[in-house]
PDB file of C-alpha atoms in Angstrom:
ATOM      1  CA  MET A   1    -188.278-155.756-106.655  1.00 56.00           C
ATOM      2  CA  PHE A   2    -189.563-158.959-108.734  1.00 65.00           C
ATOM      3  CA  TYR A   3    -190.751-157.114-111.734  1.00 63.00           C
ATOM      4  CA  LEU A   4    -187.755-154.811-112.196  1.00 60.00           C
ATOM      5  CA  ASN A   5    -186.731-158.743-113.841  1.00 65.00           C
ATOM      6  CA  PHE A   6    -188.959-158.173-116.494  1.00 74.00           C
ATOM      7  CA  ILE A   7    -187.479-155.059-117.082  1.00 73.00           C
ATOM      8  CA  PRO A   8    -184.038-154.596-119.360  1.00 78.00           C
ATOM      9  CA  ASP A   9    -181.324-153.174-116.503  1.00 80.00           C
ATOM     10  CA  SER A  10    -179.743-150.798-118.658  1.00 82.00           C
ATOM     11  CA  TYR A  11    -183.389-149.514-119.990  1.00 85.00           C
ATOM     12  CA  LEU A  12    -184.469-149.526-116.095  1.00 85.00           C
ATOM     13  CA  LEU A  13    -181.764-147.290-114.908  1.00 89.00           C
ATOM     14  CA  SER A  14    -181.816-144.968-118.023  1.00 91.00           C
ATOM     15  CA  VAL A  15    -185.902-144.307-117.013  1.00 89.00           C
ATOM     16  CA  ILE A  16    -184.957-143.956-113.503  1.00 90.00           C
ATOM     17  CA  ASN A  17    -182.153-141.806-113.920  1.00 92.00           C
ATOM     18  CA  ALA A  18    -184.217-139.353-116.324  1.00 93.00           C
ATOM     19  CA  VAL A  19    -186.862-138.653-113.464  1.00 92.00           C
ATOM     20  CA  LEU A  20    -184.128-138.024-110.762  1.00 93.00           C
ATOM     21  CA  LEU A  21    -183.032-135.786-113.716  1.00 94.00           C
ATOM     22  CA  ALA A  22    -186.576-134.236-114.046  1.00 93.00           C
ATOM     23  CA  SER A  23    -187.215-133.995-110.216  1.00 93.00           C
ATOM     24  CA  VAL A  24    -184.389-132.378-109.654  1.00 94.00           C
ATOM     25  CA  ILE A  25    -184.795-129.817-112.717  1.00 93.00           C
ATOM     26  CA  GLY A  26    -188.739-129.241-111.445  1.00 92.00           C
ATOM     27  CA  LEU A  27    -187.427-128.608-108.481  1.00 91.00           C
ATOM     28  CA  LEU A  28    -184.896-125.636-109.427  1.00 92.00           C
ATOM     29  CA  ILE A  29    -187.892-124.300-111.812  1.00 89.00           C
ATOM     30  CA  GLY A  30    -190.068-124.002-108.754  1.00 89.00           C
ATOM     31  CA  PHE A  31    -187.814-122.144-106.861  1.00 89.00           C
ATOM     32  CA  LEU A  32    -186.670-120.365-109.609  1.00 89.00           C
ATOM     33  CA  ILE A  33    -190.633-119.409-110.822  1.00 87.00           C
ATOM     34  CA  THR A  34    -190.500-117.337-107.390  1.00 85.00           C
ATOM     35  CA  PHE A  35    -188.907-114.327-109.673  1.00 86.00           C
ATOM     36  CA  ILE A  36    -190.978-115.104-112.475  1.00 84.00           C
ATOM     37  CA  PRO A  37    -194.962-113.309-111.319  1.00 84.00           C
ATOM     38  CA  TRP A  38    -196.796-114.735-114.149  1.00 84.00           C
ATOM     39  CA  LEU A  39    -195.638-118.447-113.220  1.00 83.00           C
ATOM     40  CA  ARG A  40    -196.251-118.170-109.804  1.00 85.00           C
ATOM     41  CA  PRO A  41    -199.626-119.915-109.896  1.00 87.00           C
ATOM     42  CA  TYR A  42    -198.207-123.094-111.234  1.00 87.00           C
ATOM     43  CA  ARG A  43    -195.056-123.082-108.234  1.00 88.00           C
ATOM     44  CA  PRO A  44    -196.925-125.669-105.807  1.00 90.00           C
ATOM     45  CA  LEU A  45    -197.675-128.066-108.552  1.00 91.00           C
ATOM     46  CA  ILE A  46    -194.764-128.451-109.954  1.00 90.00           C
ATOM     47  CA  ASN A  47    -192.734-128.381-106.423  1.00 91.00           C
ATOM     48  CA  ILE A  48    -195.643-131.113-105.856  1.00 93.00           C
ATOM     49  CA  ILE A  49    -195.225-133.376-108.729  1.00 92.00           C
ATOM     50  CA  SER A  50    -191.032-132.373-108.652  1.00 93.00           C
ATOM     51  CA  THR A  51    -190.976-133.885-105.010  1.00 94.00           C
ATOM     52  CA  VAL A  52    -193.380-137.180-105.643  1.00 94.00           C
ATOM     53  CA  LEU A  53    -190.850-137.818-108.999  1.00 93.00           C
ATOM     54  CA  LEU A  54    -187.854-137.560-106.554  1.00 94.00           C
ATOM     55  CA  ALA A  55    -189.184-139.599-104.034  1.00 95.00           C
ATOM     56  CA  LEU A  56    -190.744-142.222-106.326  1.00 93.00           C
ATOM     57  CA  SER A  57    -187.163-141.925-108.273  1.00 93.00           C
ATOM     58  CA  MET A  58    -185.034-142.404-105.113  1.00 94.00           C
ATOM     59  CA  TYR A  59    -186.798-145.090-103.832  1.00 94.00           C
ATOM     60  CA  PHE A  60    -186.374-146.854-107.143  1.00 90.00           C
ATOM     61  CA  LYS A  61    -183.046-146.155-107.550  1.00 91.00           C
ATOM     62  CA  GLY A  62    -182.566-147.631-104.402  1.00 93.00           C
ATOM     63  CA  SER A  63    -184.319-151.043-105.398  1.00 90.00           C
ATOM     64  CA  TYR A  64    -182.440-151.418-108.223  1.00 88.00           C
ATOM     65  CA  GLY A  65    -179.174-151.015-106.700  1.00 91.00           C
ATOM     66  CA  ALA A  66    -180.166-153.600-104.260  1.00 92.00           C
ATOM     67  CA  ASP A  67    -181.750-155.954-106.670  1.00 88.00           C
ATOM     68  CA  MET A  68    -178.033-155.634-108.775  1.00 90.00           C
ATOM     69  CA  GLU A  69    -175.995-156.198-105.653  1.00 93.00           C
ATOM     70  CA  TRP A  70    -178.003-159.505-105.175  1.00 93.00           C
ATOM     71  CA  ARG A  71    -177.619-160.453-108.882  1.00 91.00           C
ATOM     72  CA  ALA A  72    -173.755-160.321-108.685  1.00 94.00           C
ATOM     73  CA  ARG A  73    -173.679-162.448-105.393  1.00 94.00           C
ATOM     74  CA  ALA A  74    -175.668-165.397-106.625  1.00 94.00           C
ATOM     75  CA  GLU A  75    -173.880-165.081-110.308  1.00 94.00           C
ATOM     76  CA  GLU A  76    -170.507-165.152-107.874  1.00 94.00           C
ATOM     77  CA  LEU A  77    -171.719-168.305-105.449  1.00 93.00           C
ATOM     78  CA  LYS A  78    -173.412-169.992-108.778  1.00 94.00           C
ATOM     79  CA  LYS A  79    -169.896-169.938-110.544  1.00 94.00           C
ATOM     80  CA  GLN A  80    -168.529-171.175-107.264  1.00 93.00           C
ATOM     81  CA  ILE A  81    -170.465-174.155-106.992  1.00 93.00           C
ATOM     82  CA  ALA A  82    -170.217-175.202-110.687  1.00 95.00           C
ATOM     83  CA  ASP A  83    -166.062-174.693-110.208  1.00 95.00           C
ATOM     84  CA  ALA A  84    -166.414-176.860-106.991  1.00 95.00           C
ATOM     85  CA  GLU A  85    -168.873-179.289-109.072  1.00 95.00           C
ATOM     86  CA  GLU A  86    -165.614-179.840-111.932  1.00 96.00           C
ATOM     87  CA  ARG A  87    -163.136-180.458-109.187  1.00 95.00           C
ATOM     88  CA  ALA A  88    -165.326-183.073-107.794  1.00 95.00           C
ATOM     89  CA  ARG A  89    -165.698-184.565-110.812  1.00 96.00           C
ATOM     90  CA  GLN A  90    -161.843-184.540-111.438  1.00 96.00           C
ATOM     91  CA  VAL A  91    -161.320-185.884-108.202  1.00 96.00           C
ATOM     92  CA  ASN A  92    -163.853-188.707-109.247  1.00 95.00           C
ATOM     93  CA  VAL A  93    -161.758-189.411-112.415  1.00 96.00           C
ATOM     94  CA  ARG A  94    -158.361-189.222-110.926  1.00 96.00           C
ATOM     95  CA  ILE A  95    -158.989-191.530-108.666  1.00 96.00           C
ATOM     96  CA  GLU A  96    -161.048-194.585-110.102  1.00 96.00           C
ATOM     97  CA  THR A  97    -158.092-193.787-112.807  1.00 96.00           C
ATOM     98  CA  GLN A  98    -155.610-194.758-110.167  1.00 96.00           C
ATOM     99  CA  VAL A  99    -157.675-197.320-108.991  1.00 95.00           C
ATOM    100  CA  VAL A 100    -158.130-199.106-111.613  1.00 96.00           C
ATOM    101  CA  GLU A 101    -154.756-198.657-112.226  1.00 96.00           C
ATOM    102  CA  LYS A 102    -152.828-200.108-109.171  1.00 96.00           C
ATOM    103  CA  VAL A 103    -155.455-202.852-108.861  1.00 95.00           C
ATOM    104  CA  LYS A 104    -154.564-204.133-112.543  1.00 96.00           C
ATOM    105  CA  ILE A 105    -150.263-203.635-111.624  1.00 96.00           C
ATOM    106  CA  ILE A 106    -151.564-206.254-108.526  1.00 95.00           C
ATOM    107  CA  LYS A 107    -153.229-208.675-110.655  1.00 96.00           C
ATOM    108  CA  GLU A 108    -150.152-208.770-112.725  1.00 96.00           C
ATOM    109  CA  ARG A 109    -147.969-209.594-110.331  1.00 96.00           C
ATOM    110  CA  VAL A 110    -150.147-211.971-108.518  1.00 95.00           C
ATOM    111  CA  ASN A 111    -150.409-214.015-112.266  1.00 95.00           C
ATOM    112  CA  ASP A 112    -146.728-213.758-112.270  1.00 95.00           C
ATOM    113  CA  ASN A 113    -145.713-214.791-108.718  1.00 95.00           C
ATOM    114  CA  LYS A 114    -147.904-218.415-110.093  1.00 95.00           C
ATOM    115  CA  LYS A 115    -146.313-218.816-112.938  1.00 95.00           C
ATOM    116  CA  SER A 116    -143.011-218.597-110.689  1.00 95.00           C
ATOM    117  CA  ILE A 117    -144.656-220.831-108.240  1.00 93.00           C
ATOM    118  CA  GLN A 118    -145.964-223.289-110.696  1.00 94.00           C
ATOM    119  CA  VAL A 119    -142.404-223.557-112.530  1.00 95.00           C
ATOM    120  CA  GLN A 120    -140.737-224.215-108.935  1.00 93.00           C
ATOM    121  CA  LYS A 121    -143.075-226.357-108.023  1.00 92.00           C
ATOM    122  CA  GLN A 122    -141.013-229.270-107.999  1.00 91.00           C
ATOM    123  CA  VAL A 123    -138.612-227.771-105.905  1.00 90.00           C
ATOM    124  CA  ILE A 124    -140.998-226.414-103.148  1.00 90.00           C
ATOM    125  CA  ASN A 125    -142.506-229.729-102.739  1.00 89.00           C
ATOM    126  CA  ALA A 126    -139.506-231.713-102.097  1.00 89.00           C
ATOM    127  CA  ASP A 127    -139.883-233.360 -98.732  1.00 79.00           C
ATOM    128  CA  CYS A 128    -142.276-231.185 -97.898  1.00 81.00           C
ATOM    129  CA  VAL A 129    -145.897-232.167 -96.774  1.00 83.00           C
ATOM    130  CA  ILE A 130    -148.093-230.223 -95.205  1.00 86.00           C
ATOM    131  CA  PRO A 131    -150.214-231.637 -92.374  1.00 88.00           C
ATOM    132  CA  ASP A 132    -154.040-231.901 -91.628  1.00 88.00           C
ATOM    133  CA  VAL A 133    -153.675-229.640 -88.795  1.00 89.00           C
ATOM    134  CA  ALA A 134    -151.357-227.219 -90.023  1.00 88.00           C
ATOM    135  CA  ARG A 135    -153.989-226.858 -93.201  1.00 89.00           C
ATOM    136  CA  VAL A 136    -156.540-225.923 -90.443  1.00 88.00           C
ATOM    137  CA  LEU A 137    -154.666-223.624 -88.785  1.00 88.00           C
ATOM    138  CA  TYR A 138    -153.880-221.888 -91.786  1.00 90.00           C
ATOM    139  CA  ASN A 139    -157.798-222.157 -92.754  1.00 89.00           C
ATOM    140  CA  ASN A 140    -158.429-220.462 -89.071  1.00 86.00           C
ATOM    141  CA  ALA A 141    -156.568-217.878 -89.968  1.00 86.00           C
ATOM    142  CA  VAL A 142    -157.836-217.011 -92.965  1.00 86.00           C
ATOM    143  CA  ASP A 143    -161.521-216.861 -91.537  1.00 82.00           C
ATOM    144  CA  ASN A 144    -161.719-214.630 -89.110  1.00 75.00           C
ATOM    145  CA  GLU A 145    -164.617-212.571 -90.791  1.00 68.00           C
ATOM    146  CA  ILE A 146    -166.221-210.963 -88.121  1.00 70.00           C
ATOM    147  CA  SER A 147    -169.412-209.484 -90.177  1.00 62.00           C
ATOM    148  CA  GLY A 148    -172.351-211.364 -92.097  1.00 55.00           C
ATOM    149  CA  GLY A 149    -173.757-209.309 -95.026  1.00 48.00           C
ATOM    150  CA  THR A 150    -174.043-210.022 -98.526  1.00 46.00           C
ATOM    151  CA  GLY A 151    -171.413-211.474-100.562  1.00 44.00           C
ATOM    152  CA  GLU A 152    -170.179-214.672-102.195  1.00 44.00           C
ATOM    153  CA  SER A 153    -170.541-217.955-100.346  1.00 40.00           C
ATOM    154  CA  ASP A 154    -167.990-219.746 -99.134  1.00 43.00           C
ATOM    155  CA  ALA A 155    -168.770-223.831 -98.901  1.00 40.00           C
ATOM    156  CA  SER A 156    -165.503-225.488 -99.545  1.00 40.00           C
ATOM    157  CA  SER A 157    -164.782-225.516 -95.649  1.00 40.00           C
ATOM    158  CA  THR A 158    -166.734-227.844 -93.558  1.00 38.00           C
ATOM    159  CA  GLU A 159    -164.125-228.669 -91.154  1.00 42.00           C
ATOM    160  CA  VAL A 160    -165.221-228.806 -87.162  1.00 37.00           C
ATOM    161  CA  ARG A 161    -162.420-225.606 -86.089  1.00 39.00           C
ATOM    162  CA  THR A 162    -159.544-227.491 -83.527  1.00 39.00           C
ATOM    163  CA  THR A 163    -158.867-223.394 -81.539  1.00 41.00           C
ATOM    164  CA  LYS A 164    -161.563-221.100 -81.630  1.00 41.00           C
ATOM    165  CA  SER A 165    -161.072-217.661 -83.991  1.00 40.00           C
ATOM    166  CA  LYS A 166    -160.748-214.769 -81.914  1.00 40.00           C
TER     167      LYS A 166
ATOM    168  CA  MET B   1    -171.162-201.042-104.888  1.00 79.00           C
ATOM    169  CA  ARG B   2    -169.778-204.653-104.274  1.00 85.00           C
ATOM    170  CA  PRO B   3    -168.904-206.778-101.788  1.00 88.00           C
ATOM    171  CA  PRO B   4    -165.085-207.741-101.276  1.00 89.00           C
ATOM    172  CA  PRO B   5    -164.175-210.924-101.626  1.00 90.00           C
ATOM    173  CA  LYS B   6    -163.652-213.278 -99.434  1.00 90.00           C
ATOM    174  CA  LEU B   7    -160.271-215.216 -98.524  1.00 92.00           C
ATOM    175  CA  GLU B   8    -160.203-219.207-100.239  1.00 92.00           C
ATOM    176  CA  GLN B   9    -159.263-221.483 -97.964  1.00 91.00           C
ATOM    177  CA  LEU B  10    -156.907-224.674 -98.530  1.00 90.00           C
ATOM    178  CA  SER B  11    -159.039-227.455 -99.708  1.00 90.00           C
ATOM    179  CA  LEU B  12    -158.758-231.274 -98.278  1.00 88.00           C
ATOM    180  CA  SER B  13    -156.840-232.074-101.459  1.00 88.00           C
ATOM    181  CA  ASP B  14    -154.366-229.081-101.120  1.00 86.00           C
ATOM    182  CA  LYS B  15    -151.726-231.077 -98.993  1.00 85.00           C
ATOM    183  CA  GLU B  16    -148.300-229.765-100.764  1.00 89.00           C
ATOM    184  CA  LEU B  17    -146.595-226.258 -99.976  1.00 91.00           C
ATOM    185  CA  SER B  18    -146.772-224.971-103.607  1.00 91.00           C
ATOM    186  CA  ASP B  19    -150.810-225.359-103.197  1.00 91.00           C
ATOM    187  CA  LEU B  20    -150.473-223.339 -99.621  1.00 92.00           C
ATOM    188  CA  LEU B  21    -147.923-220.666-101.160  1.00 92.00           C
ATOM    189  CA  THR B  22    -150.610-220.742-104.391  1.00 93.00           C
ATOM    190  CA  ASN B  23    -153.269-219.916-101.857  1.00 93.00           C
ATOM    191  CA  ALA B  24    -151.731-217.198 -99.897  1.00 94.00           C
ATOM    192  CA  ASN B  25    -150.323-215.292-103.180  1.00 94.00           C
ATOM    193  CA  GLU B  26    -153.890-215.224-104.255  1.00 94.00           C
ATOM    194  CA  ASN B  27    -155.595-214.322-100.373  1.00 94.00           C
ATOM    195  CA  TYR B  28    -152.481-211.478-100.392  1.00 94.00           C
ATOM    196  CA  GLY B  29    -153.274-209.957-103.422  1.00 94.00           C
ATOM    197  CA  LYS B  30    -156.986-209.410-102.500  1.00 94.00           C
ATOM    198  CA  TYR B  31    -156.022-207.907 -99.813  1.00 94.00           C
ATOM    199  CA  HIS B  32    -153.569-205.868-101.221  1.00 94.00           C
ATOM    200  CA  GLU B  33    -156.246-204.827-103.917  1.00 94.00           C
ATOM    201  CA  LEU B  34    -158.591-204.391-101.133  1.00 94.00           C
ATOM    202  CA  ARG B  35    -156.294-202.321 -99.128  1.00 95.00           C
ATOM    203  CA  GLU B  36    -155.916-199.769-102.130  1.00 94.00           C
ATOM    204  CA  LYS B  37    -159.515-199.288-102.720  1.00 94.00           C
ATOM    205  CA  TYR B  38    -159.804-198.599 -98.927  1.00 95.00           C
ATOM    206  CA  LEU B  39    -157.156-196.331 -99.400  1.00 95.00           C
ATOM    207  CA  ALA B  40    -158.730-194.704-102.301  1.00 95.00           C
ATOM    208  CA  TRP B  41    -162.276-194.228-100.738  1.00 95.00           C
ATOM    209  CA  GLN B  42    -160.171-192.540 -97.803  1.00 96.00           C
ATOM    210  CA  GLU B  43    -158.124-190.277-100.253  1.00 95.00           C
ATOM    211  CA  TRP B  44    -162.011-189.345-101.839  1.00 96.00           C
ATOM    212  CA  TYR B  45    -163.915-188.266 -99.088  1.00 97.00           C
ATOM    213  CA  ARG B  46    -161.193-186.218 -97.864  1.00 96.00           C
ATOM    214  CA  GLU B  47    -160.788-184.211-100.939  1.00 95.00           C
ATOM    215  CA  GLN B  48    -164.778-184.268-101.370  1.00 95.00           C
ATOM    216  CA  LYS B  49    -164.781-182.532 -97.803  1.00 95.00           C
ATOM    217  CA  GLU B  50    -162.206-180.275 -98.862  1.00 94.00           C
ATOM    218  CA  ILE B  51    -163.895-178.865-101.480  1.00 93.00           C
ATOM    219  CA  TYR B  52    -167.360-179.031 -99.682  1.00 92.00           C
ATOM    220  CA  GLU B  53    -166.019-176.749 -96.912  1.00 93.00           C
ATOM    221  CA  GLU B  54    -164.694-174.387 -99.738  1.00 89.00           C
ATOM    222  CA  VAL B  55    -167.930-173.526-101.001  1.00 86.00           C
ATOM    223  CA  LYS B  56    -170.188-173.987 -97.868  1.00 80.00           C
TER     224      LYS B  56
END
């Protein structure tokens, strides 16, 4: 019943109810005419018109009711989707903010540690030199990447591994 | 979406313990950043899935 969408709802309902009422009145009149002899010739016509109008008004009333139900359901779904989109947007903002904050804290701690290492450098390095084999083994542990793909190229190490990485 | 940063290796000139500590500090920092991002992805996916399931 797409054409119902082009007519204002309240107007449409009024017209349907008016036709329904008119058909009921017409049927009553058709019944009462039995007792008025000079109007009896018009009885079949009045009954036919009233019956047709009753059938049409009941049909349109049913269509209107069904259409209104669908519209209400569509509105409810639209609202649910809009609510879900808003909640999803809020989740995005909250998580992004949290990650940015946490990464900032981590970077601050790394910098603080770096400064502490520089300050304590002489104490840390007193009588301690890293042998080459230790450096190579440490780099083996750092370079345990399995998957390739795009990323920063690492040209710093060109040494042959002393042990195979697992 | 950018790929995660690679860990830094010790260069040939890094022979002191402080160099090792500096390198480890940087690498652990990268790990912790990546960990937080990983956990955030998981949380994001979980919450968005929940929202989707409610509307479906």
